[in-house]
mmCIF file of C-alpha atoms in Angstrom:
data_model
loop_
_atom_site.group_PDB
_atom_site.id
_atom_site.type_symbol
_atom_site.label_atom_id
_atom_site.label_comp_id
_atom_site.label_asym_id
_atom_site.label_seq_id
_atom_site.Cartn_x
_atom_site.Cartn_y
_atom_site.Cartn_z
ATOM 1 C CA MET F 235 136.885 147.088 184.436
ATOM 2 C CA SER F 236 133.964 144.821 183.852
ATOM 3 C CA ASN F 237 134.556 141.136 184.200
ATOM 4 C CA HIS F 238 132.180 139.624 181.669
ATOM 5 C CA HIS F 239 134.038 136.647 180.266
ATOM 6 C CA THR F 240 131.862 134.777 177.820
ATOM 7 C CA SER F 241 132.805 131.156 177.451
ATOM 8 C CA SER F 242 131.147 128.681 175.160
ATOM 9 C CA LYS F 243 131.320 125.392 176.994
ATOM 10 C CA ASN F 244 129.855 122.387 175.262
ATOM 11 C CA THR F 245 127.431 120.285 177.236
ATOM 12 C CA ASN F 246 128.288 116.705 178.131
ATOM 13 C CA ALA F 247 125.454 115.490 175.909
ATOM 14 C CA PHE F 248 126.806 117.380 172.897
ATOM 15 C CA PHE F 249 130.309 116.050 173.507
ATOM 16 C CA ALA F 250 128.984 112.491 173.827
ATOM 17 C CA GLN F 251 126.932 112.862 170.645
ATOM 18 C CA ALA F 252 129.915 114.205 168.711
ATOM 19 C CA ALA F 253 132.253 111.478 169.953
ATOM 20 C CA LEU F 254 129.693 108.746 169.318
ATOM 21 C CA SER F 255 128.881 109.949 165.805
ATOM 22 C CA PHE F 256 132.591 110.142 164.986
ATOM 23 C CA GLY F 257 133.136 106.617 166.296
ATOM 24 C CA VAL F 258 130.165 105.210 164.381
ATOM 25 C CA ALA F 259 131.247 106.900 161.142
ATOM 26 C CA LEU F 260 134.836 105.682 161.484
ATOM 27 C CA LEU F 261 133.726 102.156 162.382
ATOM 28 C CA ALA F 262 131.310 102.061 159.432
ATOM 29 C CA MET F 263 134.069 103.164 157.068
ATOM 30 C CA VAL F 264 136.528 100.572 158.414
ATOM 31 C CA VAL F 265 133.928 97.778 158.131
ATOM 32 C CA ALA F 266 133.028 98.901 154.604
ATOM 33 C CA VAL F 267 136.686 98.867 153.544
ATOM 34 C CA LEU F 268 137.248 95.431 155.100
ATOM 35 C CA TYR F 269 134.212 93.796 153.467
ATOM 36 C CA LEU F 270 134.416 95.544 150.101
ATOM 37 C CA PRO F 271 134.810 92.936 147.333
ATOM 38 C CA VAL F 272 137.945 94.420 145.752
ATOM 39 C CA ASP F 273 141.619 93.569 145.390
ATOM 40 C CA PRO F 274 143.854 93.986 148.451
ATOM 41 C CA TRP F 275 145.681 96.999 146.970
ATOM 42 C CA VAL F 276 142.369 98.848 146.503
ATOM 43 C CA ARG F 277 141.397 97.957 150.079
ATOM 44 C CA ALA F 278 144.784 99.219 151.327
ATOM 45 C CA PHE F 279 144.378 102.447 149.346
ATOM 46 C CA LEU F 280 140.938 103.067 150.861
ATOM 47 C CA ALA F 281 142.218 102.224 154.348
ATOM 48 C CA LEU F 282 145.098 104.689 154.002
ATOM 49 C CA GLY F 283 142.674 107.307 152.679
ATOM 50 C CA THR F 284 140.434 106.756 155.695
ATOM 51 C CA LEU F 285 143.388 107.039 158.064
ATOM 52 C CA PHE F 286 144.631 110.214 156.359
ATOM 53 C CA LEU F 287 141.164 111.777 156.401
ATOM 54 C CA THR F 288 140.753 110.964 160.095
ATOM 55 C CA THR F 289 144.100 112.462 161.126
ATOM 56 C CA SER F 290 143.476 115.501 158.909
ATOM 57 C CA ALA F 291 140.113 116.061 160.604
ATOM 58 C CA PHE F 292 141.780 116.074 164.028
ATOM 59 C CA THR F 293 144.482 118.467 162.811
ATOM 60 C CA LEU F 294 141.917 120.833 161.291
ATOM 61 C CA ALA F 295 139.817 120.791 164.469
ATOM 62 C CA LYS F 296 142.905 121.632 166.541
ATOM 63 C CA CYS F 297 143.844 124.504 164.207
ATOM 64 C CA VAL F 298 140.324 125.951 164.322
ATOM 65 C CA ARG F 299 140.277 125.683 168.137
ATOM 66 C CA ASP F 300 143.701 127.322 168.468
ATOM 67 C CA ASN F 301 142.682 130.137 166.117
ATOM 68 C CA GLN F 302 139.505 130.809 168.106
ATOM 69 C CA GLU F 303 141.449 130.813 171.386
ATOM 70 C CA ASN F 304 144.000 133.259 169.971
ATOM 71 C CA GLN F 305 141.268 135.581 168.707
ATOM 72 C CA ALA F 306 139.519 135.458 172.075
ATOM 73 C CA VAL F 307 142.716 136.452 173.906
ATOM 74 C CA VAL F 308 143.395 139.321 171.485
ATOM 75 C CA HIS F 309 139.778 140.492 171.792
ATOM 76 C CA ARG F 310 139.955 140.455 175.603
ATOM 77 C CA LEU F 311 143.243 142.399 175.521
ATOM 78 C CA ASP F 312 141.711 144.999 173.203
ATOM 79 C CA GLU F 313 138.695 145.318 175.504
ATOM 80 C CA ALA F 314 140.975 145.765 178.516
ATOM 81 C CA ARG F 315 142.944 148.508 176.736
ATOM 82 C CA VAL F 316 139.770 150.371 175.774
ATOM 83 C CA GLU F 317 138.360 150.082 179.297
ATOM 84 C CA LYS F 318 141.647 151.348 180.750
ATOM 85 C CA LEU F 319 141.643 154.330 178.381
ATOM 86 C CA LEU F 320 138.033 155.123 179.251
ATOM 87 C CA ALA F 321 138.731 154.811 182.982
ATOM 88 C CA GLU F 322 141.715 157.159 182.748
ATOM 89 C CA HIS F 323 139.926 159.696 180.553
ATOM 90 C CA ASP F 324 138.665 162.738 182.405
ATOM 91 C CA PRO F 325 136.461 164.891 180.144
ATOM 92 C CA PHE F 326 136.498 167.780 182.665
ATOM 93 C CA ARG F 327 140.276 168.038 182.898
ATOM 94 C CA GLN F 328 141.604 171.448 181.909
ATOM 95 C CA MET F 329 144.072 171.484 179.055
ATOM 96 C CA SER F 330 147.007 173.779 179.824
#
């Protein structure tokens, strides 16, 4: 069996850029909600919307990651089965 495991590892720079951009966007939204000249109930509504959107983004990212991991495991199992069948197949074997 061949052992060619392809893994897509993010670089440290990409991870830092993603984390920093998320932090800046969240901070900008929080500051905008705090300094928006509206009634407190509107500010609270926007703050709860921001919180809900943030937690939903984390949940969606986790679901996408889990789905990709599950597909990768199934794909590797299918490859292993095919390689096992090919290794066991003898085209010159006599059928009796």
